[in-house]
Short mmCIF file of C-alpha atoms in Angstrom, two decimals:
data_model
loop_
_atom_site.label_atom_id
_atom_site.label_comp_id
_atom_site.label_asym_id
_atom_site.label_seq_id
_atom_site.Cartn_x
_atom_site.Cartn_y
_atom_site.Cartn_z
CA MET A 1 -10.12 4.83 1.55
CA LEU A 2 -10.97 5.87 5.10
CA GLN A 3 -14.26 4.62 6.42
CA GLY A 4 -16.83 6.58 8.36
CA GLY A 5 -16.99 10.07 9.79
CA THR A 6 -16.39 12.02 6.60
CA ALA A 7 -19.92 13.01 5.75
CA SER A 8 -20.28 14.78 9.07
CA ALA A 9 -17.18 16.82 8.25
CA CYS A 10 -19.11 18.74 5.60
CA SER A 11 -21.98 21.16 5.80
CA ALA A 12 -23.95 23.11 3.24
CA THR A 13 -23.87 26.89 3.25
CA ASP A 14 -25.36 29.59 1.01
CA ARG A 15 -27.10 27.14 -1.20
CA SER A 16 -28.25 29.52 -3.92
CA VAL A 17 -27.76 32.95 -5.44
CA SER A 18 -31.35 33.95 -4.78
CA ASP A 19 -34.08 33.50 -2.22
CA HIS A 20 -36.25 31.47 -4.63
CA ALA A 21 -37.28 28.03 -3.43
CA ALA A 22 -35.67 25.11 -5.21
CA THR A 23 -39.05 23.94 -6.54
CA ASP A 24 -39.70 27.37 -8.05
CA HIS A 25 -36.46 27.20 -10.02
CA ALA A 26 -36.52 23.53 -10.97
CA ALA A 27 -38.51 23.92 -14.15
CA THR A 28 -36.01 26.26 -15.81
CA ASP A 29 -32.65 25.63 -14.14
CA PRO A 30 -30.57 22.81 -15.70
CA GLY A 31 -28.89 22.44 -12.34
CA ALA A 32 -32.13 21.48 -10.67
CA THR A 33 -31.93 17.82 -11.67
CA ALA A 34 -28.79 15.92 -10.83
CA GLY A 35 -29.38 13.11 -13.37
CA PRO A 36 -26.63 10.62 -14.21
CA VAL A 37 -23.19 11.30 -12.76
CA THR A 38 -19.91 11.65 -14.62
CA ALA A 39 -16.64 11.78 -12.68
CA VAL A 40 -13.56 13.59 -13.99
CA VAL A 41 -10.18 13.26 -12.27
CA LEU A 42 -7.54 15.79 -13.30
CA ALA A 43 -4.10 14.14 -13.32
CA ALA A 44 -2.15 15.79 -16.14
CA GLY A 45 0.22 18.05 -14.20
CA GLU A 46 3.98 17.58 -14.35
CA GLY A 47 4.56 18.16 -10.64
CA THR A 48 7.90 19.92 -11.08
CA ARG A 49 8.22 20.55 -7.34
CA MET A 50 8.46 16.80 -6.77
CA ARG A 51 11.80 16.89 -8.64
CA SER A 52 11.26 13.37 -9.86
CA ALA A 53 11.37 11.33 -13.05
CA THR A 54 8.17 9.68 -11.82
CA PRO A 55 4.92 11.52 -12.64
CA LYS A 56 3.60 13.17 -9.50
CA VAL A 57 0.33 11.27 -9.45
CA LEU A 58 2.20 7.94 -9.41
CA HIS A 59 4.03 8.69 -6.17
CA PRO A 60 2.60 6.36 -3.52
CA VAL A 61 0.79 7.08 -0.28
CA ALA A 62 -0.29 4.14 1.90
CA GLY A 63 0.72 1.69 -0.81
CA ARG A 64 -1.27 3.29 -3.63
CA PRO A 65 -0.29 5.95 -6.18
CA LEU A 66 -1.93 9.30 -5.53
CA VAL A 67 -4.11 8.96 -8.63
CA GLU A 68 -5.42 5.60 -7.45
CA HIS A 69 -6.75 7.13 -4.25
CA ALA A 70 -8.56 9.73 -6.35
CA VAL A 71 -9.96 7.21 -8.82
CA ARG A 72 -11.16 4.84 -6.10
CA ALA A 73 -12.96 7.69 -4.35
CA ALA A 74 -14.63 8.72 -7.61
CA ALA A 75 -15.51 5.13 -8.53
CA GLY A 76 -17.29 4.81 -5.20
CA ILE A 77 -20.06 7.16 -6.33
CA ASP A 78 -20.74 4.72 -9.20
CA PRO A 79 -20.55 7.23 -12.06
CA ALA A 80 -21.84 6.37 -15.50
CA HIS A 81 -18.53 7.65 -16.91
CA LEU A 82 -15.18 8.00 -15.16
CA VAL A 83 -12.53 9.96 -17.07
CA VAL A 84 -8.96 10.63 -15.97
CA VAL A 85 -7.19 13.50 -17.71
CA VAL A 86 -3.54 12.60 -18.26
CA GLY A 87 -0.63 14.58 -19.63
CA HIS A 88 2.88 14.44 -18.22
CA GLY A 89 4.11 10.85 -18.15
CA ARG A 90 0.81 9.74 -19.59
CA GLU A 91 2.08 6.35 -20.79
CA ALA A 92 3.02 5.31 -17.26
CA VAL A 93 -0.13 6.81 -15.75
CA ALA A 94 -2.37 5.19 -18.36
CA ALA A 95 -0.69 1.81 -17.82
CA HIS A 96 -1.47 1.98 -14.10
CA LEU A 97 -5.04 3.03 -14.83
CA ASP A 98 -5.50 0.04 -17.14
CA GLY A 99 -4.61 -2.32 -14.33
CA LEU A 100 -6.70 -0.38 -11.82
CA GLY A 101 -9.74 -0.52 -14.06
CA ALA A 102 -9.40 -4.29 -14.25
CA ARG A 103 -9.17 -4.54 -10.46
CA LEU A 104 -12.18 -2.30 -9.99
CA GLY A 105 -14.13 -4.12 -12.67
CA ARG A 106 -15.09 -0.97 -14.55
CA GLU A 107 -14.04 1.13 -17.52
CA LEU A 108 -11.64 3.99 -16.84
CA ARG A 109 -11.44 6.37 -19.76
CA THR A 110 -8.43 8.60 -20.31
CA ALA A 111 -8.32 12.00 -22.01
CA VAL A 112 -5.00 13.54 -23.01
CA GLN A 113 -4.16 17.15 -22.23
CA GLU A 114 -1.25 17.72 -24.59
CA GLU A 115 -0.37 21.12 -23.12
CA GLN A 116 -1.22 22.15 -19.59
CA ASN A 117 -3.27 25.29 -20.26
CA GLY A 118 -5.17 25.33 -16.98
CA THR A 119 -7.90 23.45 -15.20
CA GLY A 120 -10.62 24.72 -17.51
CA HIS A 121 -8.70 23.38 -20.51
CA ALA A 122 -8.20 20.04 -18.72
CA VAL A 123 -11.93 19.62 -18.05
CA GLY A 124 -12.61 20.56 -21.66
CA CYS A 125 -10.32 17.72 -22.73
CA ALA A 126 -12.34 15.37 -20.54
CA LEU A 127 -15.64 16.50 -22.06
CA ASP A 128 -14.21 15.93 -25.54
CA ALA A 129 -13.81 12.25 -24.59
CA LEU A 130 -17.47 12.00 -23.53
CA PRO A 131 -20.73 11.93 -25.49
CA ALA A 132 -21.64 15.30 -26.99
CA ASP A 133 -25.15 15.03 -25.52
CA LEU A 134 -23.89 14.38 -21.97
CA THR A 135 -26.42 15.31 -19.31
CA GLY A 136 -26.64 15.15 -15.54
CA THR A 137 -23.89 16.08 -13.08
CA VAL A 138 -20.15 16.23 -13.65
CA VAL A 139 -18.01 15.83 -10.54
CA VAL A 140 -14.45 17.15 -10.90
CA SER A 141 -11.66 16.15 -8.53
CA TYR A 142 -7.86 15.93 -8.60
CA GLY A 143 -5.34 13.13 -8.82
CA ASP A 144 -3.12 14.50 -6.06
CA VAL A 145 -5.63 14.70 -3.18
CA PRO A 146 -5.26 11.31 -1.47
CA LEU A 147 -7.53 11.76 1.56
CA LEU A 148 -10.61 12.83 -0.41
CA ASP A 149 -13.03 9.94 -0.08
CA THR A 150 -16.27 8.67 -1.51
CA ASP A 151 -18.37 9.83 1.45
CA THR A 152 -17.32 13.42 0.85
CA LEU A 153 -18.13 13.19 -2.87
CA ARG A 154 -21.52 11.70 -2.02
CA ALA A 155 -22.20 14.59 0.35
CA LEU A 156 -21.26 17.04 -2.42
CA LEU A 157 -23.64 15.34 -4.86
CA ALA A 158 -26.43 15.30 -2.30
CA GLU A 159 -26.06 19.01 -1.64
CA HIS A 160 -25.87 19.76 -5.35
CA ALA A 161 -29.12 17.90 -6.03
CA ALA A 162 -30.98 19.06 -2.93
CA SER A 163 -30.28 22.72 -3.66
CA ALA A 164 -30.87 22.45 -7.43
CA ASN A 165 -27.51 24.08 -8.04
CA ALA A 166 -25.85 24.61 -11.38
CA VAL A 167 -22.48 24.54 -9.62
CA THR A 168 -21.56 23.34 -6.15
CA VAL A 169 -18.03 23.85 -4.90
CA LEU A 170 -16.39 22.01 -2.02
CA THR A 171 -14.66 24.52 0.26
CA THR A 172 -12.82 24.52 3.54
CA VAL A 173 -11.37 27.02 5.99
CA VAL A 174 -7.64 27.02 6.77
CA ALA A 175 -5.36 29.10 8.94
CA ASP A 176 -2.91 29.82 6.11
CA PRO A 177 -4.63 30.09 2.72
CA THR A 178 -1.48 31.04 0.81
CA GLY A 179 -1.51 29.63 -2.71
CA TYR A 180 -5.17 28.66 -2.70
CA GLY A 181 -8.09 30.17 -4.58
CA ARG A 182 -10.31 32.27 -2.28
CA ILE A 183 -14.08 31.93 -2.08
CA LEU A 184 -15.75 35.27 -2.74
CA ARG A 185 -19.08 35.87 -1.06
CA ALA A 186 -21.79 38.33 -2.05
CA GLU A 187 -23.34 40.65 0.51
CA ASP A 188 -26.04 38.08 1.18
CA GLY A 189 -23.39 35.42 1.87
CA THR A 190 -23.86 33.51 -1.38
CA VAL A 191 -20.95 32.31 -3.52
CA ALA A 192 -20.06 35.11 -5.93
CA GLY A 193 -16.94 33.52 -7.42
CA ILE A 194 -13.40 32.30 -6.83
CA VAL A 195 -10.22 34.28 -7.25
CA GLU A 196 -6.83 32.61 -7.60
CA HIS A 197 -4.11 33.63 -5.18
CA LYS A 198 -1.97 35.29 -7.88
CA ASP A 199 -4.93 37.35 -9.07
CA ALA A 200 -6.26 38.25 -5.62
CA SER A 201 -6.08 41.68 -4.01
CA GLU A 202 -4.62 42.09 -0.53
CA GLU A 203 -8.13 42.19 0.89
CA GLN A 204 -9.08 39.00 -0.93
CA ARG A 205 -5.91 37.25 0.18
CA ALA A 206 -7.04 37.74 3.78
CA ILE A 207 -9.99 35.40 3.14
CA THR A 208 -9.47 32.01 4.80
CA GLU A 209 -12.22 30.07 3.05
CA ILE A 210 -10.56 28.35 0.12
CA ASN A 211 -11.48 26.42 -2.97
CA SER A 212 -10.69 22.72 -2.76
CA GLY A 213 -10.82 22.38 -6.54
CA VAL A 214 -13.58 19.79 -6.22
CA TYR A 215 -16.90 20.63 -7.88
CA ALA A 216 -20.27 19.32 -8.99
CA PHE A 217 -21.47 20.91 -12.24
CA ASP A 218 -24.58 20.64 -14.29
CA ALA A 219 -23.18 19.12 -17.49
CA ALA A 220 -24.89 21.58 -19.88
CA VAL A 221 -23.88 24.60 -17.80
CA LEU A 222 -20.30 23.36 -17.65
CA ARG A 223 -19.97 22.74 -21.38
CA ASP A 224 -21.49 26.13 -22.23
CA ALA A 225 -19.35 28.07 -19.73
CA LEU A 226 -16.09 26.40 -20.80
CA GLY A 227 -16.67 27.84 -24.25
CA ARG A 228 -16.84 31.33 -22.76
CA ILE A 229 -13.88 31.49 -20.36
CA SER A 230 -10.70 33.35 -21.31
CA THR A 231 -7.00 33.45 -20.45
CA ASP A 232 -7.20 37.03 -19.16
CA ASN A 233 -5.48 36.33 -15.82
CA ALA A 234 -2.02 36.36 -14.21
CA GLN A 235 -1.11 32.89 -15.47
CA GLY A 236 -2.61 33.18 -18.94
CA GLU A 237 -4.58 29.95 -18.41
CA LEU A 238 -8.16 28.79 -18.68
CA TYR A 239 -9.42 28.71 -15.10
CA LEU A 240 -12.18 26.27 -14.22
CA THR A 241 -13.09 28.65 -11.40
CA ASP A 242 -14.35 31.18 -13.95
CA VAL A 243 -17.27 28.84 -14.65
CA LEU A 244 -18.79 29.84 -11.32
CA GLY A 245 -18.86 33.52 -12.23
CA ILE A 246 -20.35 32.77 -15.64
CA ALA A 247 -23.03 30.56 -14.10
CA ARG A 248 -23.88 33.21 -11.53
CA GLY A 249 -24.00 35.89 -14.22
CA ASP A 250 -26.51 33.74 -16.10
CA GLY A 251 -28.70 33.61 -13.02
CA ARG A 252 -27.82 30.04 -12.14
CA ARG A 253 -27.60 28.73 -8.63
CA VAL A 254 -24.05 28.52 -7.26
CA GLY A 255 -23.67 26.78 -3.91
CA ALA A 256 -20.98 25.48 -1.60
CA LEU A 257 -20.42 22.57 0.74
CA VAL A 258 -18.01 23.48 3.51
CA CYS A 259 -15.76 20.64 4.65
CA SER A 260 -14.70 21.11 8.26
CA ASP A 261 -11.79 18.67 7.86
CA PRO A 262 -9.15 20.41 5.68
CA TRP A 263 -7.08 17.19 5.44
CA LEU A 264 -9.69 15.69 3.12
CA VAL A 265 -9.05 18.30 0.43
CA GLU A 266 -5.32 18.95 0.83
CA GLY A 267 -3.22 18.24 -2.23
CA VAL A 268 0.37 17.16 -2.82
CA ASN A 269 2.79 19.50 -4.56
CA ASP A 270 6.15 18.34 -3.21
CA ARG A 271 7.69 15.53 -1.19
CA VAL A 272 7.22 17.38 2.07
CA GLN A 273 3.46 17.42 1.53
CA LEU A 274 3.60 13.82 0.31
CA ALA A 275 5.14 12.74 3.62
CA ARG A 276 2.78 14.95 5.63
CA LEU A 277 -0.36 13.57 4.02
CA GLY A 278 1.04 10.05 4.15
CA GLY A 279 1.53 10.42 7.88
CA GLU A 280 -1.99 11.72 8.39
CA LEU A 281 -3.53 8.95 6.32
CA ASN A 282 -1.53 6.37 8.29
CA ARG A 283 -2.75 7.90 11.56
CA ARG A 284 -6.34 7.57 10.39
CA LEU A 285 -5.88 4.02 9.21
CA LEU A 286 -4.38 3.02 12.56
CA GLU A 287 -7.16 4.77 14.45
CA ARG A 288 -9.79 2.96 12.42
CA TRP A 289 -8.21 -0.44 13.08
CA MET A 290 -7.71 0.25 16.78
CA ARG A 291 -11.39 1.13 17.09
CA ALA A 292 -12.16 -2.16 15.30
CA GLY A 293 -10.31 -4.18 17.95
CA VAL A 294 -6.65 -4.17 16.92
CA THR A 295 -3.93 -3.39 19.47
CA VAL A 296 -1.21 -1.07 18.17
CA VAL A 297 1.45 -0.85 20.87
CA ASP A 298 3.27 2.16 19.40
CA PRO A 299 1.29 3.96 16.68
CA ALA A 300 4.23 6.27 15.98
CA SER A 301 6.29 3.38 14.59
CA VAL A 302 3.64 1.29 12.79
CA TRP A 303 2.74 1.87 9.13
CA LEU A 304 -0.15 0.34 7.20
CA ASP A 305 -1.08 0.40 3.55
CA ALA A 306 -4.65 1.25 2.66
CA ASP A 307 -5.76 -2.26 1.67
CA VAL A 308 -4.31 -4.14 4.65
CA GLU A 309 -6.95 -6.25 6.44
CA LEU A 310 -6.72 -6.99 10.16
CA ALA A 311 -8.96 -9.18 12.32
CA ARG A 312 -9.89 -8.40 15.90
CA ASP A 313 -7.38 -8.94 18.67
CA VAL A 314 -4.44 -8.67 16.31
CA VAL A 315 -1.43 -7.14 18.09
CA LEU A 316 0.99 -4.93 16.16
CA GLU A 317 4.25 -4.45 18.04
CA PRO A 318 6.60 -1.47 17.46
CA GLY A 319 8.41 -1.21 14.16
CA VAL A 320 5.81 -3.02 12.02
CA GLN A 321 5.13 -2.24 8.36
CA LEU A 322 2.23 -4.03 6.71
CA ARG A 323 2.14 -3.36 3.00
CA ALA A 324 -0.24 -3.89 0.11
CA GLY A 325 -2.20 -7.12 0.09
CA THR A 326 -1.38 -8.24 3.63
CA THR A 327 -4.07 -9.86 5.78
CA VAL A 328 -3.70 -10.87 9.43
CA GLY A 329 -6.00 -13.31 11.23
CA GLU A 330 -7.58 -13.05 14.65
CA GLY A 331 -5.24 -12.93 17.61
CA ALA A 332 -2.03 -12.98 15.58
CA VAL A 333 0.96 -11.02 16.89
CA ILE A 334 3.14 -9.18 14.39
CA GLY A 335 6.51 -7.73 15.33
CA PRO A 336 8.39 -6.08 16.68
CA ASP A 337 10.42 -4.98 13.65
CA THR A 338 8.55 -6.86 10.92
CA THR A 339 7.76 -5.93 7.31
CA LEU A 340 5.19 -7.95 5.37
CA THR A 341 4.09 -7.32 1.78
CA GLY A 342 1.28 -9.31 0.20
CA CYS A 343 1.37 -11.87 3.01
CA SER A 344 -1.44 -13.74 4.73
CA VAL A 345 -1.01 -14.54 8.41
CA GLY A 346 -3.32 -17.06 10.07
CA ALA A 347 -5.12 -16.66 13.36
CA GLY A 348 -2.94 -17.01 16.44
CA ALA A 349 0.34 -16.90 14.52
CA THR A 350 3.40 -14.96 15.70
CA VAL A 351 5.80 -13.23 13.31
CA VAL A 352 8.83 -11.60 14.93
CA ARG A 353 11.58 -9.56 13.27
CA THR A 354 10.77 -10.95 9.85
CA HIS A 355 10.78 -9.69 6.28
CA GLY A 356 8.20 -11.39 4.09
CA THR A 357 6.80 -10.99 0.58
CA ASP A 358 3.91 -12.95 -0.96
CA ALA A 359 4.05 -15.62 1.75
CA GLU A 360 1.37 -17.60 3.58
CA ILE A 361 1.67 -18.29 7.31
CA GLY A 362 -0.76 -20.78 8.81
CA GLU A 363 -2.76 -20.61 12.02
CA ASN A 364 -0.76 -20.74 15.23
CA ALA A 365 2.49 -20.87 13.28
CA SER A 366 5.68 -19.21 14.50
CA VAL A 367 8.12 -17.21 12.36
CA GLY A 368 11.37 -15.51 13.33
CA PRO A 369 13.26 -13.83 14.64
CA PHE A 370 15.36 -12.73 11.67
CA ALA A 371 13.52 -14.84 9.10
CA PHE A 372 13.32 -14.01 5.38
CA LEU A 373 10.19 -15.23 3.60
CA ARG A 374 10.44 -14.88 -0.16
CA PRO A 375 7.58 -15.26 -2.66
CA GLY A 376 5.90 -18.66 -2.70
CA THR A 377 6.58 -19.50 0.94
CA ARG A 378 3.70 -21.45 2.51
CA LEU A 379 3.96 -22.47 6.16
CA GLY A 380 1.27 -24.78 7.52
CA GLY A 381 -0.60 -24.45 10.77
CA ASP A 382 1.43 -24.95 13.95
CA GLY A 383 4.59 -24.85 11.85
CA LYS A 384 7.80 -23.01 12.59
CA ILE A 385 10.34 -21.02 10.62
CA GLY A 386 12.97 -20.01 13.11
CA ALA A 387 15.97 -17.74 13.54
CA PHE A 388 18.04 -16.87 10.47
CA VAL A 389 16.03 -19.04 8.10
CA GLU A 390 15.35 -18.09 4.48
CA VAL A 391 12.51 -19.76 2.59
CA LYS A 392 11.56 -19.40 -1.08
CA ASN A 393 8.89 -21.09 -3.21
CA SER A 394 8.40 -23.86 -0.67
CA ASP A 395 5.54 -25.63 1.08
CA ILE A 396 6.14 -26.52 4.72
CA GLY A 397 3.43 -28.75 6.13
CA THR A 398 1.34 -28.71 9.28
CA GLY A 399 3.45 -28.86 12.43
CA SER A 400 6.74 -29.01 10.55
CA LYS A 401 9.72 -27.00 11.75
CA VAL A 402 12.76 -25.34 10.24
CA PRO A 403 14.15 -23.96 13.48
CA HIS A 404 17.49 -22.32 12.66
CA LEU A 405 20.19 -21.18 10.26
CA SER A 406 18.83 -22.81 7.11
CA TYR A 407 17.91 -22.14 3.48
CA VAL A 408 14.80 -23.84 2.10
CA GLY A 409 14.34 -23.20 -1.62
CA ASP A 410 12.03 -24.96 -4.09
CA ALA A 411 11.02 -27.60 -1.58
CA THR A 412 8.00 -29.48 -0.31
CA ILE A 413 8.12 -30.60 3.32
CA GLY A 414 5.33 -32.81 4.64
CA ASP A 415 3.60 -32.69 8.01
CA HIS A 416 5.32 -32.90 11.40
CA SER A 417 8.86 -33.09 10.07
CA ASN A 418 11.89 -31.42 11.62
CA ILE A 419 14.71 -29.93 9.57
CA GLY A 420 18.01 -29.81 11.45
CA ALA A 421 20.02 -26.65 11.98
CA ALA A 422 22.26 -25.33 9.19
CA THR A 423 20.46 -27.22 6.44
CA VAL A 424 20.67 -26.10 2.82
CA PHE A 425 18.32 -27.17 0.06
CA VAL A 426 20.63 -27.06 -2.95
CA ASN A 427 18.10 -26.18 -5.63
CA TYR A 428 20.14 -24.60 -8.46
CA ASP A 429 22.48 -26.36 -10.84
CA GLY A 430 23.64 -23.17 -12.52
CA VAL A 431 21.01 -23.37 -15.23
CA ARG A 432 17.74 -24.66 -13.76
CA LYS A 433 16.00 -24.86 -10.40
CA HIS A 434 15.10 -28.31 -9.04
CA ARG A 435 12.78 -29.40 -6.25
CA THR A 436 13.41 -31.34 -3.05
CA VAL A 437 10.62 -33.32 -1.37
CA ILE A 438 10.81 -34.22 2.31
CA GLY A 439 8.01 -36.49 3.53
CA SER A 440 5.96 -36.35 6.70
CA HIS A 441 7.35 -37.25 10.14
CA CYS A 442 10.95 -37.01 8.90
CA ARG A 443 13.93 -36.07 11.06
CA THR A 444 16.83 -34.59 9.16
CA GLY A 445 20.16 -34.02 10.84
CA SER A 446 22.05 -30.79 11.33
CA ASP A 447 24.30 -29.49 8.55
CA ASN A 448 22.58 -31.48 5.81
CA MET A 449 22.75 -30.64 2.11
CA PHE A 450 19.84 -31.84 -0.02
CA VAL A 451 21.02 -31.73 -3.62
CA ALA A 452 17.90 -31.46 -5.76
CA PRO A 453 16.12 -33.19 -7.29
CA VAL A 454 15.90 -35.59 -4.37
CA ARG A 455 13.16 -37.19 -2.24
CA VAL A 456 13.18 -38.26 1.40
CA GLY A 457 10.37 -40.68 2.20
CA ASP A 458 7.92 -40.49 5.09
CA GLY A 459 9.39 -41.29 8.47
CA ALA A 460 12.99 -41.28 7.22
CA TYR A 461 16.01 -39.93 9.09
CA THR A 462 19.21 -38.37 7.76
CA ALA A 463 22.44 -38.18 9.72
CA ALA A 464 24.08 -34.92 10.73
CA GLY A 465 26.64 -33.63 8.27
CA SER A 466 25.25 -35.62 5.34
CA VAL A 467 25.11 -34.54 1.71
CA ILE A 468 21.98 -36.24 0.36
CA THR A 469 22.20 -36.80 -3.39
CA HIS A 470 19.97 -39.86 -3.77
CA ASP A 471 16.40 -40.61 -2.73
CA VAL A 472 15.91 -41.93 0.80
CA PRO A 473 13.25 -44.65 1.21
CA PRO A 474 10.51 -44.27 3.83
CA GLY A 475 11.72 -45.23 7.30
CA ALA A 476 15.40 -45.39 6.29
CA MET A 477 18.38 -43.67 7.87
CA ALA A 478 20.59 -41.93 5.29
CA VAL A 479 24.25 -41.40 6.17
CA ALA A 480 26.31 -39.59 3.56
CA ARG A 481 29.64 -38.54 5.08
CA ALA A 482 33.23 -39.78 5.32
CA ARG A 483 34.21 -42.08 8.22
CA GLN A 484 35.98 -40.22 11.03
CA ARG A 485 39.67 -41.08 11.66
CA ASN A 486 41.44 -40.01 14.90
CA VAL A 487 45.23 -39.54 14.72
CA GLU A 488 46.18 -39.97 18.36
CA GLY A 489 49.16 -38.06 19.75
CA TRP A 490 49.19 -35.62 16.85
CA VAL A 491 49.24 -32.50 19.08
CA ALA A 492 52.12 -33.81 21.22
CA ARG A 493 54.18 -34.51 18.11
CA ARG A 494 53.28 -31.45 16.03
CA ARG A 495 52.50 -28.80 18.67
CA PRO A 496 54.62 -29.68 21.68
CA GLY A 497 54.65 -27.19 24.52
CA THR A 498 51.54 -25.35 23.40
CA ALA A 499 48.58 -24.68 25.62
CA ALA A 500 46.65 -27.31 23.66
CA ASP A 501 49.38 -29.88 24.31
CA GLU A 502 49.45 -29.08 28.02
CA ALA A 503 45.65 -29.38 28.28
CA ALA A 504 45.68 -32.68 26.44
CA GLN A 505 48.41 -34.11 28.71
CA ARG A 506 46.42 -33.14 31.81
CA ALA A 507 43.25 -34.78 30.44
CA LEU A 508 45.11 -37.99 29.53
CA ALA A 509 46.74 -38.12 32.94
CA ALA A 510 43.26 -37.88 34.47
CA GLY A 511 42.09 -40.85 32.39
CA ASP A 512 39.96 -38.89 29.87
CA THR A 513 39.93 -40.90 26.63
CA GLY A 514 37.67 -38.43 24.79
CA ALA A 515 34.87 -40.97 24.23
CA ALA A 516 31.46 -39.79 25.40
CA ASP A 517 28.89 -42.28 26.66
CA GLY A 518 26.78 -43.49 23.75
CA ALA A 519 28.77 -41.54 21.15
CA ALA A 520 29.41 -44.58 19.03
CA GLY A 521 25.70 -44.98 18.34
CA ASP A 522 24.89 -41.29 17.63
CA THR A 523 24.66 -40.90 13.88
CA HIS A 524 21.79 -38.39 13.70
CA GLY A 525 21.78 -35.02 15.48
CA GLU A 526 18.80 -32.92 14.46
CA GLY A 527 19.93 -29.72 16.15
CA GLU A 528 16.45 -28.50 17.07
#
């Protein structure tokens, strides 16, 4: 997710429940040795406040579902096991996780929480999907906390191991802690436990240090304590937070890592929070790219997905949206008012007021304004797709141009050819799509129709207004239109006394015959 700066946002406090040195306790405390790491991501909740048919954890932020942000952060610590607890909408969530596991190149296990009986129950479901003799450290996070990153989880693990804790909780301090579990401190400042908001007294509700819900547990301590927690609370659920009190009561070390950046641990419960966290993540992504050498003219109007890649000296004009899978080469200028999804843009290219999906734009090429690039568009270096041009599943060669008002579908255009204005590649016969091939160094006239399948050879020309239905040999001129016939005097006979008639009579009286110099030999007309 975000790169850099996160580890410094966290600091360790109150590392243990006693004054004993870590080495003194290591021999007997299971929490003293971190061992192998298991990651558990809780993603079973229904998310009723989202008011959506889509499971909450599949709502996207920066081009990725919430749960994907959480899983990627957990995968970054390279756990031996990574388990996602699913429940509501589990078929859809599991299907996304299957694809994500393939992209990450690792196994993602799922555990099903049939009924949502609390966080303790959810973690118990995860442990049931793991080996019974599991040892080491179990890191627990949530599928609706999109800014939590790998660096923060690494810092939590480091603190957990360094302090030989049985439990280490990630906390933060907020101005308004309403709804969050409060961190309870003993007189010596150590972590005594966590109380949920609904169960807290008025005095406890005044505490501003809150539980993020992210923990590192010794695996044996966790499994033992989960068997001892109860539903004796306001919600009648099994609280994972009760594990801390049990561990402390058993004389185990309970520590905390305080994160000074509350954004990293803020979760999503409704669409207002979804938009708020999405905006903050976008701000951070833009800041990172600007510090890496990208110019963003108006950060308030530019949106990036998390996996967008930008080279140095890229310029993003106002109104730009770069979505999943888009890469932009050095010195390219994007926008204003451009949306690209899954596109690659070469160095030095310009893309203005364009909507593109799964398209390739070569180096120093020019696109727009008002161009529509559909999947399979490939524009070569120094090429041009101009104003009001739509392209689909077509290869346009180096230096070739489609300057205006045209549709290019299922076509191959060679190098250094020019396609005249208002050209249509007629690719569909009502049943099947067919391909048109235009060679290199061709000049096609304005208002041409290429009825596929058809080929135009290298160096050939086609006349303006032609409907090309047969192959054109290399170097030939194709003319496919009816011969013009002028009916002289028609206006005087059929529209006498009109303004047109009066204008015509004045022009004839002045000796204007209507024949332009050289008109008889002009059969082409590219319209560039």
